[in-house]
Short mmCIF file of C-alpha atoms in Angstrom, two decimals:
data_model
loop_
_atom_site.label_atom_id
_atom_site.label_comp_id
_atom_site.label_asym_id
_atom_site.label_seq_id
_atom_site.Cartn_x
_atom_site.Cartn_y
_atom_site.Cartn_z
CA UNK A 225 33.05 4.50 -11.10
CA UNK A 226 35.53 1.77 -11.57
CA UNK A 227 37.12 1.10 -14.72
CA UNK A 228 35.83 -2.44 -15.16
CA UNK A 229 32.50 -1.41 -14.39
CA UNK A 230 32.57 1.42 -17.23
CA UNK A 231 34.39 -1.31 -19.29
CA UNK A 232 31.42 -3.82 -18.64
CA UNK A 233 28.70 -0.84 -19.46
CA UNK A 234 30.17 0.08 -22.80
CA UNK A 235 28.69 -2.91 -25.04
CA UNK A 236 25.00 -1.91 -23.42
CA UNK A 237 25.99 1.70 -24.18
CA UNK A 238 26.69 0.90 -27.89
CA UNK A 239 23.26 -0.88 -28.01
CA UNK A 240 21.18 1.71 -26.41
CA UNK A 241 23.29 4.42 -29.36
CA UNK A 242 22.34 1.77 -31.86
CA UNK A 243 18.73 1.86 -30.37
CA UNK A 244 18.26 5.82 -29.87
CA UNK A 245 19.75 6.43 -33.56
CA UNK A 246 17.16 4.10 -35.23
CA UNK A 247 14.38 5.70 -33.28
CA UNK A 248 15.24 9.04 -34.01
CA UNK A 249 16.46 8.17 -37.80
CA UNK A 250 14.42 5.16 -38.70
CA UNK A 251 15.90 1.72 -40.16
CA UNK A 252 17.99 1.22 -43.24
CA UNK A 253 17.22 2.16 -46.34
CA UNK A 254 19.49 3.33 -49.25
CA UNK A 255 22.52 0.71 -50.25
CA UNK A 256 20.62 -1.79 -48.03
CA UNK A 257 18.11 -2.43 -50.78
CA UNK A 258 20.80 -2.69 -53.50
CA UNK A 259 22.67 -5.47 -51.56
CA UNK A 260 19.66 -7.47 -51.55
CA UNK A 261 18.14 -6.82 -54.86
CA UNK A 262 21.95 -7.96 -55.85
CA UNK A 263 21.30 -11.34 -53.42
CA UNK A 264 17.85 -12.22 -54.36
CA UNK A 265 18.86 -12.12 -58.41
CA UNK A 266 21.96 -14.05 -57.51
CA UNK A 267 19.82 -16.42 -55.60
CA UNK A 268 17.19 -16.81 -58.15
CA UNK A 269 19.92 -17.50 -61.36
CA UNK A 270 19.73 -14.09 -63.23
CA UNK A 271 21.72 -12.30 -65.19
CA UNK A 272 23.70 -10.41 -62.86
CA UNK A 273 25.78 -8.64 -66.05
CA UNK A 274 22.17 -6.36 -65.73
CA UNK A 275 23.25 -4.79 -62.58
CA UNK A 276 24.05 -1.34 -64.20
CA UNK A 277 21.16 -1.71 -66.24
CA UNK A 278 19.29 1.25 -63.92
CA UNK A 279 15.40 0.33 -65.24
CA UNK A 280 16.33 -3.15 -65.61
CA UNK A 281 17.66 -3.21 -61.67
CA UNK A 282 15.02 -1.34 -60.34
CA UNK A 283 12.26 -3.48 -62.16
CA UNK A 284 13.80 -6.35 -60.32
CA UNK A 285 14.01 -4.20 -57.31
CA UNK A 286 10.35 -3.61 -57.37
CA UNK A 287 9.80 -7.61 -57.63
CA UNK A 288 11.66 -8.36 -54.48
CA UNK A 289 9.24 -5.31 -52.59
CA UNK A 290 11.06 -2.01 -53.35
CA UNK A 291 8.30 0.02 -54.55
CA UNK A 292 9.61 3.43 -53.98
CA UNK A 293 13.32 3.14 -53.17
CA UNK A 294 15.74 4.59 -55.50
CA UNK A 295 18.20 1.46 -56.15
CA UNK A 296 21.56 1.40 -59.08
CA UNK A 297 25.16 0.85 -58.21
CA UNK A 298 27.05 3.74 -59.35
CA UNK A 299 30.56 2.60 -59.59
CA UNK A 300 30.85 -1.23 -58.83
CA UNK A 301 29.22 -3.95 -56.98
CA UNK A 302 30.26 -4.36 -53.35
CA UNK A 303 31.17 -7.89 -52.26
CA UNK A 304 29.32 -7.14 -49.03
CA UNK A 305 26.10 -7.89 -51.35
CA UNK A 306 26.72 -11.79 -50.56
CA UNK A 307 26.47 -11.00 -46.93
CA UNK A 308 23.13 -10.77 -47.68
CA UNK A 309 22.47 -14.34 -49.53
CA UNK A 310 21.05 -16.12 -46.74
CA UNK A 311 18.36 -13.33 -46.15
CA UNK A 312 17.34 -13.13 -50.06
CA UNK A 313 14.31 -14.98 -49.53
CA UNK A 314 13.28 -11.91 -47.13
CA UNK A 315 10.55 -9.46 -47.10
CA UNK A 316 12.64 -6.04 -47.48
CA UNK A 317 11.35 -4.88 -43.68
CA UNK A 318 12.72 -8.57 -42.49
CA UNK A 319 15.75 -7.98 -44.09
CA UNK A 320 16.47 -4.46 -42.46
CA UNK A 321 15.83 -5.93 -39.40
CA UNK A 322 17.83 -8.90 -39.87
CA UNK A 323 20.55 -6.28 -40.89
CA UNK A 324 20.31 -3.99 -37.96
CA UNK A 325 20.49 -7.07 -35.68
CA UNK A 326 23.86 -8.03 -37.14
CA UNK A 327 25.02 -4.49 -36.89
CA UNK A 328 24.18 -4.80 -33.34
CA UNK A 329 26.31 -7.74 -32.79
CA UNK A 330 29.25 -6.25 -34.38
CA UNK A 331 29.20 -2.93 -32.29
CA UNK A 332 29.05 -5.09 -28.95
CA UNK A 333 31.92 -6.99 -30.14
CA UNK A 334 33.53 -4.08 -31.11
CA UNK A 335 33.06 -2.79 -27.97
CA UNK A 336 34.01 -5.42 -26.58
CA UNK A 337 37.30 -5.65 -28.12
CA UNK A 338 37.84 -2.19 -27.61
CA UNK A 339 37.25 -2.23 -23.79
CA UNK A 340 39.88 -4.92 -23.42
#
């Protein structure tokens, strides 16, 4: 096999990874739920100094469609949370899917850097 051709496969071979891992360990859940808890109370004018607040977060988090997902931030609030301000409006499932999309896009272009 030529080593353009391999180099050509690889983004399609990062997808089909991406693909295969989400089958076999389902979509995200954990921070995922934290960053857009954090985007939908930004969004909607609260008072984000109530982050750490752990009942007062996860009330909110069960407003946005978290029913049974253990959300806090531990140590600090990542900045990555306004990634997710243009999905706050979201359905949580919409949002992981939204979010897995993007991841997508950045392992083909990773790949596709890397192949270079």
């Amino acid at each position: 096999m030529s080593r353009r051709l391999r180099r050509a496969m690889l983004p399609g071979a990062m997808l089909l990874l991406t693909a295969a891992a989400v089958l076999a360990v389902g979509p995200p859940t954990g921070d995922i739920a934290n960053y857009h808890v954090s985007a939908w109370l930004l969004r909607h004018g609260a008072d984000l100094s109530m982050l750490y607040d752990y009942r007062w977060f996860t009330d909110r988090a069960v407003e946005v469609g978290y029913l049974d997902q253990l959300v806090g931030f531990a140590v600090l609030t990542p900045p990555s949370a306004l990634l997710f301000a243009p999905f706050a409006e979201l359905e949580p499932a919409a949002v992981a899917r939204v979010w897995m999309a993007v991841e997508g896009l950045l392992m083909v272009g990773t790949a596709l850097l890397l192949s270079r």
